[in-house]
Short mmCIF file of C-alpha atoms in Angstrom, two decimals:
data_model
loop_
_atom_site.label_atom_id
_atom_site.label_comp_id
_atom_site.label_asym_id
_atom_site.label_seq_id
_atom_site.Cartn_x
_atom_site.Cartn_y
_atom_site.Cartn_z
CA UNK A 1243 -36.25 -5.50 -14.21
CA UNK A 1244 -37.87 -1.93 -12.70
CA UNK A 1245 -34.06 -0.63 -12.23
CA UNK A 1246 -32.92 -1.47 -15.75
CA UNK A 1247 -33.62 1.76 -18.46
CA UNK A 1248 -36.04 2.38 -20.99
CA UNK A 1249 -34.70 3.23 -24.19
CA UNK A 1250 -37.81 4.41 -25.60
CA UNK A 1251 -37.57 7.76 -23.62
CA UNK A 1252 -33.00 8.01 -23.32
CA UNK A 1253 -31.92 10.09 -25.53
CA UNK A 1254 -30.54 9.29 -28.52
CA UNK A 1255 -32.91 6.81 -28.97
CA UNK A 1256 -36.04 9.51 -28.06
CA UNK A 1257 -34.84 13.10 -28.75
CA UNK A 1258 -38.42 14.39 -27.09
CA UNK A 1259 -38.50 16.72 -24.42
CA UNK A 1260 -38.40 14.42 -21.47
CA UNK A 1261 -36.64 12.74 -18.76
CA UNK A 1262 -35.47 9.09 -19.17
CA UNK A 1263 -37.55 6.58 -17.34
CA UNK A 1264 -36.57 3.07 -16.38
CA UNK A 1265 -38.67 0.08 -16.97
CA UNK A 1266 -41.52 -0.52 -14.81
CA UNK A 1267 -41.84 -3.53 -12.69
CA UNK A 1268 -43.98 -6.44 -13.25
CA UNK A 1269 -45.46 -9.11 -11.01
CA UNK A 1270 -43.64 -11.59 -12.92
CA UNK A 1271 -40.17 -10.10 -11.99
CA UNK A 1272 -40.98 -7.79 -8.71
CA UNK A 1273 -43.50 -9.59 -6.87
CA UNK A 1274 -46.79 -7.74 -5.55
CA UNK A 1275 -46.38 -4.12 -6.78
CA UNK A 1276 -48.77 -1.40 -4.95
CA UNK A 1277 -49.15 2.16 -6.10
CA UNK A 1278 -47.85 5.53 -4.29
CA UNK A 1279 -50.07 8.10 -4.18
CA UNK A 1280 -47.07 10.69 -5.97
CA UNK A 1281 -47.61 8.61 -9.24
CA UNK A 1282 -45.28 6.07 -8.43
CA UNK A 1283 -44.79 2.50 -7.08
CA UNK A 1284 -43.81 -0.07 -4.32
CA UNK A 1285 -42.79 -3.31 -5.04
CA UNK A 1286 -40.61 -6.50 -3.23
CA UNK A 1287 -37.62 -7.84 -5.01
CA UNK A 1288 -35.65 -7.42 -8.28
CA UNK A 1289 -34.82 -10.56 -10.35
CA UNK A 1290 -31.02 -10.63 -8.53
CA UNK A 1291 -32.81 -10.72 -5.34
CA UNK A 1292 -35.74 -13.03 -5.45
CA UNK A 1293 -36.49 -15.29 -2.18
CA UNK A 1294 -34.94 -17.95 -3.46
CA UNK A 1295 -31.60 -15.99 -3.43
CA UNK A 1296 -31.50 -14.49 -0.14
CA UNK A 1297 -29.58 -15.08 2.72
CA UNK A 1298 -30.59 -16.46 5.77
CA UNK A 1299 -30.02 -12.95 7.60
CA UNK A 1300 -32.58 -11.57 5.06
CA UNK A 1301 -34.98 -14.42 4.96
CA UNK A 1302 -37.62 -12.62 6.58
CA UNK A 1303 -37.85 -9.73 4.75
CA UNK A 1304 -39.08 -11.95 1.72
CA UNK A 1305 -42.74 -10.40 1.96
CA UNK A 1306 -41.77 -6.88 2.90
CA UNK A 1307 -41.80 -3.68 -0.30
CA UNK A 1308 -38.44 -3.35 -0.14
CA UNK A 1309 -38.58 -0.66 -3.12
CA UNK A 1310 -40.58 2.84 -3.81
CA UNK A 1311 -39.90 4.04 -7.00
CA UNK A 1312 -40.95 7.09 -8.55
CA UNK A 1313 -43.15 7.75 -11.69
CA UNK A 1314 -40.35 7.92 -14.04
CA UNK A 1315 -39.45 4.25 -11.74
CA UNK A 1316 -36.60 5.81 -10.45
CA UNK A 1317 -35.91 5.35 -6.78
CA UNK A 1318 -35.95 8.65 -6.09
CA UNK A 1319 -38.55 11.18 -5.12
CA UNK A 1320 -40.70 12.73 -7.72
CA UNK A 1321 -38.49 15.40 -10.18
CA UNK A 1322 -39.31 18.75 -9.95
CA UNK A 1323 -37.60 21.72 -11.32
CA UNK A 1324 -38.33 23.72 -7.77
CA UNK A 1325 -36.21 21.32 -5.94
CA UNK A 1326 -33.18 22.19 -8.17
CA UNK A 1327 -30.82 24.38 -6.06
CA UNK A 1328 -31.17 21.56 -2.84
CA UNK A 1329 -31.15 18.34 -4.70
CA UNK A 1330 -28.46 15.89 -4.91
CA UNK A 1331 -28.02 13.75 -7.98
CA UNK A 1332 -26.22 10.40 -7.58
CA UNK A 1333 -25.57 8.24 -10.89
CA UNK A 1334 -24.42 4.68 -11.26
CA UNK A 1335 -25.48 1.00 -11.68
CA UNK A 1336 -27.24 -1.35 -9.32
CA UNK A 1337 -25.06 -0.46 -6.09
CA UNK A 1338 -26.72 3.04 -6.68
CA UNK A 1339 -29.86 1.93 -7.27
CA UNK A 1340 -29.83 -0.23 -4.29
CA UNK A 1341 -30.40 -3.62 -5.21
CA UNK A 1342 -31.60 -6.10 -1.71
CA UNK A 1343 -31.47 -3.27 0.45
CA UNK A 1344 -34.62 -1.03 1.90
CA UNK A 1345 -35.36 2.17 0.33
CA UNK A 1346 -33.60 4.17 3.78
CA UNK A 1347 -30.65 2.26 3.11
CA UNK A 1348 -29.04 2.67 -0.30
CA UNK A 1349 -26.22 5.29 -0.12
CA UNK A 1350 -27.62 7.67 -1.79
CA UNK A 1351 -30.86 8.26 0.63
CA UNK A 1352 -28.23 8.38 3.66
CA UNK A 1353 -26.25 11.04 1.47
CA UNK A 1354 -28.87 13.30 1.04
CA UNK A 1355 -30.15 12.40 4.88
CA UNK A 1356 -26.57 13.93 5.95
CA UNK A 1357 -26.64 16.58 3.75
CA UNK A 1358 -30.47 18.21 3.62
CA UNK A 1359 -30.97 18.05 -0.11
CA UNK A 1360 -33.83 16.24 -2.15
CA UNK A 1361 -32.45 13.00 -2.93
CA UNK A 1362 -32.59 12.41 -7.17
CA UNK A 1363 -31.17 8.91 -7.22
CA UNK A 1364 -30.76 7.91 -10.89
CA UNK A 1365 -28.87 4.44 -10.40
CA UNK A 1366 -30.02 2.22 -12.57
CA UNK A 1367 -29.37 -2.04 -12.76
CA UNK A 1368 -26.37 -2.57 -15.73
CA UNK A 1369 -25.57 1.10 -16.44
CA UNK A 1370 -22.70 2.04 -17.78
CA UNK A 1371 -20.16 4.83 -17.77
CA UNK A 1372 -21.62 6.23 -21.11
CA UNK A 1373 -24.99 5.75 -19.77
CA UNK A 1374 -24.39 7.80 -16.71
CA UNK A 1375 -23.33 10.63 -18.89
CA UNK A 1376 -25.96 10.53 -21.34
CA UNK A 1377 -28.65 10.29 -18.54
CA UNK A 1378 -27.15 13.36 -16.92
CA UNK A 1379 -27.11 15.34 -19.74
CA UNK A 1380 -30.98 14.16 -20.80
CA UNK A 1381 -31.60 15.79 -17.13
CA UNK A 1382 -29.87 19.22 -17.51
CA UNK A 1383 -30.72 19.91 -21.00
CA UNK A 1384 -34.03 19.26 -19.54
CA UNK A 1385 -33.73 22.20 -17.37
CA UNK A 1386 -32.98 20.05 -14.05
CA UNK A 1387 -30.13 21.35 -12.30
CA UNK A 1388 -28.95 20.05 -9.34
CA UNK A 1389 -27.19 21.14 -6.54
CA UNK A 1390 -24.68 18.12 -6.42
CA UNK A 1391 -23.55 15.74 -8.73
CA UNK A 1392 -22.19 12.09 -7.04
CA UNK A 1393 -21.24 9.21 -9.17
CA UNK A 1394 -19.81 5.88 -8.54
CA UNK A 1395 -18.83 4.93 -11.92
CA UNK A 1396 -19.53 1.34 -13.21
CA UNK A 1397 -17.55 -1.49 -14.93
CA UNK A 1398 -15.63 0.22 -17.64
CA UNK A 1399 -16.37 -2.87 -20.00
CA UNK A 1400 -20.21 -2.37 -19.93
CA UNK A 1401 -21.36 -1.61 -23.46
CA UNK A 1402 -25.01 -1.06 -25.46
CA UNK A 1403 -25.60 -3.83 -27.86
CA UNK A 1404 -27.51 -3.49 -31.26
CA UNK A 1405 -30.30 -5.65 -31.88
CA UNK A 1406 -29.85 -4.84 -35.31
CA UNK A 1407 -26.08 -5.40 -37.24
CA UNK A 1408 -26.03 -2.58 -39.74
CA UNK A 1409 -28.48 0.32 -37.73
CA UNK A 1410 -25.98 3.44 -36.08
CA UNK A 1411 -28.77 3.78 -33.60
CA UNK A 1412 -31.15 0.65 -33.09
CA UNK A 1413 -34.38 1.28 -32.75
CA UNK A 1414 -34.46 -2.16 -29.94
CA UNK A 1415 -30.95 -1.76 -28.40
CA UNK A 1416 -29.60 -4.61 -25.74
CA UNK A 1417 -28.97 -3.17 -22.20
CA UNK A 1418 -25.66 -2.95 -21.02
CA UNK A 1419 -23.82 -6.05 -20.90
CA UNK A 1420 -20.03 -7.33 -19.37
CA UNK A 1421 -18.28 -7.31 -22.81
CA UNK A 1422 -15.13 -9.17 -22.85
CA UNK A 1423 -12.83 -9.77 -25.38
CA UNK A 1424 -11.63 -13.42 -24.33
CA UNK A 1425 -8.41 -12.67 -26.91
CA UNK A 1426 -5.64 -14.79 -25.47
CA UNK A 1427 -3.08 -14.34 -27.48
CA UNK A 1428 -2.79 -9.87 -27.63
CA UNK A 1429 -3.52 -10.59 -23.41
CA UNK A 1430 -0.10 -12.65 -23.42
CA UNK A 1431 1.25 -9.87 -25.90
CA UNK A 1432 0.65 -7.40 -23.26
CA UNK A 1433 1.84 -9.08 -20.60
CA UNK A 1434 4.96 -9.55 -22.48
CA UNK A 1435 5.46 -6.32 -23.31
CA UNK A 1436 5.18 -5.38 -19.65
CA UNK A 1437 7.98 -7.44 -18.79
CA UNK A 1438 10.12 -5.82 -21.71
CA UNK A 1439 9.20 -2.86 -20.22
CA UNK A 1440 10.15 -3.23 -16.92
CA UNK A 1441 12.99 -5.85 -17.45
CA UNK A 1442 15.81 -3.47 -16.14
CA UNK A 1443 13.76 -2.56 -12.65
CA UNK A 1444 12.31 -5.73 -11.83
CA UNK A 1445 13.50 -9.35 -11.96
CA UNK A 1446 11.51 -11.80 -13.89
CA UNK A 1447 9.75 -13.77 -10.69
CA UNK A 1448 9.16 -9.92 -9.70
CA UNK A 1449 7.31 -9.54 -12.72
CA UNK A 1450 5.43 -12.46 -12.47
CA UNK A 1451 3.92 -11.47 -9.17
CA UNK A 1452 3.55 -7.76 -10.29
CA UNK A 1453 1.11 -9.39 -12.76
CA UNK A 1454 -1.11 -11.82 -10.75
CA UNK A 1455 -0.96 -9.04 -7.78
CA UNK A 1456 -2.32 -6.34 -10.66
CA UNK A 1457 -4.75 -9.03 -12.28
CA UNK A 1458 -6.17 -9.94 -8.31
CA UNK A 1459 -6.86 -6.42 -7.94
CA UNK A 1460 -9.14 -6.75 -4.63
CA UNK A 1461 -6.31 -7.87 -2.29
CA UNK A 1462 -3.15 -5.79 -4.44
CA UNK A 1463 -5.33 -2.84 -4.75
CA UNK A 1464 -4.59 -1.05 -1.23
CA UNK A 1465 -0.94 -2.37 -1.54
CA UNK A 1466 0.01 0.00 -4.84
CA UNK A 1467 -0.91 2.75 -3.20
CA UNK A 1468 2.19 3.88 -2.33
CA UNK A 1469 3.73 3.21 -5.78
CA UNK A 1470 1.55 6.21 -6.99
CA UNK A 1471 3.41 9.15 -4.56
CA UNK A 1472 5.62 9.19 -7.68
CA UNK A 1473 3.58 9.82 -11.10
CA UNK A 1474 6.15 8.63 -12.76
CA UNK A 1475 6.46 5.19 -11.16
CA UNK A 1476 6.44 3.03 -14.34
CA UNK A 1477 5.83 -0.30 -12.36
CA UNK A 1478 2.41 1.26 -11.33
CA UNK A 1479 1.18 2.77 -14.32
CA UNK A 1480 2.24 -0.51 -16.52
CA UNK A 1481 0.87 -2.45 -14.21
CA UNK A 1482 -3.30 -0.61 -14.69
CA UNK A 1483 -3.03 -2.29 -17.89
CA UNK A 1484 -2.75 -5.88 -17.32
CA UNK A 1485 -6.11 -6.70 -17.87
CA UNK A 1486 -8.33 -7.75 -20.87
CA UNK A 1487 -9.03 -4.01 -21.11
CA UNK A 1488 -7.88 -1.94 -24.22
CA UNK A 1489 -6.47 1.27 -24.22
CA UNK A 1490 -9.38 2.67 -26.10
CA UNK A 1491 -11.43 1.18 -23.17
CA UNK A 1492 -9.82 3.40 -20.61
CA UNK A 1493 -9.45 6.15 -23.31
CA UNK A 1494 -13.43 6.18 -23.68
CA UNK A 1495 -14.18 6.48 -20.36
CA UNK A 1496 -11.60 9.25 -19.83
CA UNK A 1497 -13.94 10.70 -22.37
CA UNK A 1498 -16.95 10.16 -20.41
CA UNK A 1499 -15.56 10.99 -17.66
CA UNK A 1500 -14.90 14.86 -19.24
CA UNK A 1501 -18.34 15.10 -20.29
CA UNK A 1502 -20.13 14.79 -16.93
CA UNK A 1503 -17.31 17.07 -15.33
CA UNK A 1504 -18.21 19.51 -18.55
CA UNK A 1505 -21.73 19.37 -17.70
CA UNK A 1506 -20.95 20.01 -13.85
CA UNK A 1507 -18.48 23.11 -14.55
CA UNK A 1508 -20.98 24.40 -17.18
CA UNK A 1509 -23.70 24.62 -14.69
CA UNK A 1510 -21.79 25.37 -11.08
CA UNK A 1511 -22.45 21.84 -9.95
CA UNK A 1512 -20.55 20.10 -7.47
CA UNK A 1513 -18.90 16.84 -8.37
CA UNK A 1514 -17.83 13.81 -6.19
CA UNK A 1515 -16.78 10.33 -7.81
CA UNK A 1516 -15.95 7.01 -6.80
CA UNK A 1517 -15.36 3.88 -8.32
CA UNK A 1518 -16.98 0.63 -8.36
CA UNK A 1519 -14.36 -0.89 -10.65
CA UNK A 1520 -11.05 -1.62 -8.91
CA UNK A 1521 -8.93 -1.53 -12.33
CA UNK A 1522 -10.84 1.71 -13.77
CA UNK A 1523 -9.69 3.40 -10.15
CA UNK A 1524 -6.20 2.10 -10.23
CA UNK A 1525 -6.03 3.35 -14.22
CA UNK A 1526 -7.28 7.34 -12.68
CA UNK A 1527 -4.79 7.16 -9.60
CA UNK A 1528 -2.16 6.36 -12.59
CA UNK A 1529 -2.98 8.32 -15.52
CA UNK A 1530 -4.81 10.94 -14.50
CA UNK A 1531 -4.74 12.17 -11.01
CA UNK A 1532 -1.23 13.37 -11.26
CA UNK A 1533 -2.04 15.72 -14.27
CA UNK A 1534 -6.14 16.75 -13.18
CA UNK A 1535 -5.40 16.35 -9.37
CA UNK A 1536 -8.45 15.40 -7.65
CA UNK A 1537 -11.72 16.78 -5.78
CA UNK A 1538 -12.54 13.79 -3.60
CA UNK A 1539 -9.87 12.18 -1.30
CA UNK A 1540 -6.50 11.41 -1.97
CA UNK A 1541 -6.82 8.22 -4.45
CA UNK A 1542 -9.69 7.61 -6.48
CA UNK A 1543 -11.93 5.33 -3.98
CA UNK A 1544 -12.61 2.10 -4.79
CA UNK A 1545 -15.73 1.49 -3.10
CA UNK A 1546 -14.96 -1.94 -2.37
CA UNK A 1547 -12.42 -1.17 0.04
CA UNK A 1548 -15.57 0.08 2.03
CA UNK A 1549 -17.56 -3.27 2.33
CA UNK A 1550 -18.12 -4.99 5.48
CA UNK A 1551 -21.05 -6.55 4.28
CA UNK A 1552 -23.56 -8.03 1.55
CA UNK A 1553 -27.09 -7.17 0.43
CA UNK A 1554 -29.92 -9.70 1.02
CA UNK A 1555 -29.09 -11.31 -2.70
CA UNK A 1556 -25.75 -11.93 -1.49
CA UNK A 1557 -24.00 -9.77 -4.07
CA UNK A 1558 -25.03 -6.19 -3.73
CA UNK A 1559 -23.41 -4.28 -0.85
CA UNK A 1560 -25.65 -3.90 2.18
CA UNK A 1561 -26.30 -1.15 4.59
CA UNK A 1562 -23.37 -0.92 6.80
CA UNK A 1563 -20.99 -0.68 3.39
CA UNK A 1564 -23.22 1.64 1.75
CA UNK A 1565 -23.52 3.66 5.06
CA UNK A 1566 -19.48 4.04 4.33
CA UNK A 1567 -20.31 5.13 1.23
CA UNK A 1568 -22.49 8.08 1.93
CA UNK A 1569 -20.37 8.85 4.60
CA UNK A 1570 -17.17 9.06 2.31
CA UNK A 1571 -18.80 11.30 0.19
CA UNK A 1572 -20.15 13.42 2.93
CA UNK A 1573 -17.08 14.50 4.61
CA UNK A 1574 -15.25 14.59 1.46
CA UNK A 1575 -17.71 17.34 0.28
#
């Protein structure tokens, strides 16, 4: 899959003097694949979005190049250091890369549309938090130095799987995958300490729909909102962490999260996020928004709240949600 990365040329797996690549597409996966004359490519579907999986709305864009990729397979234009003080870099998984939806249409072209900068669009398919920061550091340490920095940070349970058991750094890592515990029994040990917790401000059935409302996420998300005008709600902030997410999850991104914000600071970047994961937003409005404050909008966005509608694999958000997107970021910048 073209938007999935290479780890032969990430860092720490390559420690040359280069910028990362993704993999390049094949017939076998992409469909008929024509070259660019900047070095790069043009190709039809990814795997997620094959004819086969596309909506009737879409059906007859089955034949059409629906992606131009760059010669590090990015779908971005070509990287060059001269572009640095007017480019935009936007970071995150497939929504970012723009998976069943034309080049024109992906959020992060319409960003860079509204705001006149070269658009440096380094979403990749499956990436995680710590990939986004690694990639952006692999890029400034390379001497490319953006103007902005946006990121729509992805599932907080994505990891990078060994190949190998007893390697610190395998030479063949897996790419990113939704890691879940599936441990039953310390999930009901958290919920019950929630309810402990909360016994003297809630009544038990109270509880009980605190939970499911927390667990739903989509439909409670918008409705907690107003819990978090006081940082010290304690219904709110227990509530982030009824999920099968650890504290060392959340802790870890917290930890990414510093690093790209480091990087930013370090080198007079400006810095937008938003969320893809409901629960990872609802942990920052929580636990760290009331400390940090924040730079874009009053809650941490969940772009989800954004969609009106679906890409042509039925999964991915299509234009008129990602046109939200842009335009979020836009006039919060």
């Amino acid at each position: 899959m073209p938007s999935n990365r290479n780890y032969t040329t990430h860092w720490p797996w390559n420690r040359r003097k280069e910028l990362p690549s993704l993999n390049a597409p094949t017939s076998l996966k992409n469909g008929k694949i024509e070259k660019t004359e900047s070095g790069g490519s043009r190709f039809q579907w990814c795997p997620s979005d094959l004819p086969e999986a596309m909506g009737d709305d879409w059906a007859h864009t089955k034949d059409e190049f629906f992606y131009t990729i760059n010669s590090n397979n990015y779908r971005a234009t070509e990287f060059n250091k001269q572009d640095n003080s007017n480019a935009t870099i936007c970071l995150g998984d497939s929504f970012t890369f723009g998976i069943g939806v034309r080049d024109e249409d992906t959020w992060p072209y319409k960003l860079n549309e509204l705001l006149g900068t070269v658009n440096w669009n380094l979403g990749s398919g499956g990436s995680s938090n710590k990939d986004i920061l690694y990639t952006l550091h692999q890029f400034i340490s390379n001497g490319y130095i953006p103007k902005n920095v946006f990121v729509t940070w992805s599932w907080n349970h994505r990891k990078v799987i060994s190949n190998k058991i007893n390697n610190f750094i395998s030479s063949n890592p897996v790419d990113h995958l939704d890691y879940k515990t599936g441990d039953v029994e310390a999930y009901n040990l958290q919920r019950k300490l929630l309810a402990n917790a909360l016994e003297r401000e809630l009544q038990l059935e109270d509880i009980t729909s605190l939970q499911h409302g927390m667990i739903d996420g989509e439909t409670a998300y918008t409705q907690d909102l107003h819990h978090l005008e006081d940082p010290n709600n304690r219904i709110a902030r227990a509530g982030v962490f009824l999920s099968d997410q650890t504290d060392d999850d959340y802790l870890r991104f917290y930890t990414e999260r510093l690093g790209v914000i480091a990087l930013c600071e370090a080198n007079n970047i400006a810095f937008k996020e938003a969320f893809v994961d409901v629960q990872l937003a609802k942990f920052v409005d929580s636990y760290i928004i009331p400390s940090q404050g924040w730079k874009t909008g009053k809650y941490a966005m969940w772009t989800g709240s954004l969609q009106e509608d679906f890409a042509r694999d039925n999964g991915h958000y299509g234009p008129k949600t990602l046109t939200n997107i842009a335009n979020y970021f836009y006039n919060e910048t």
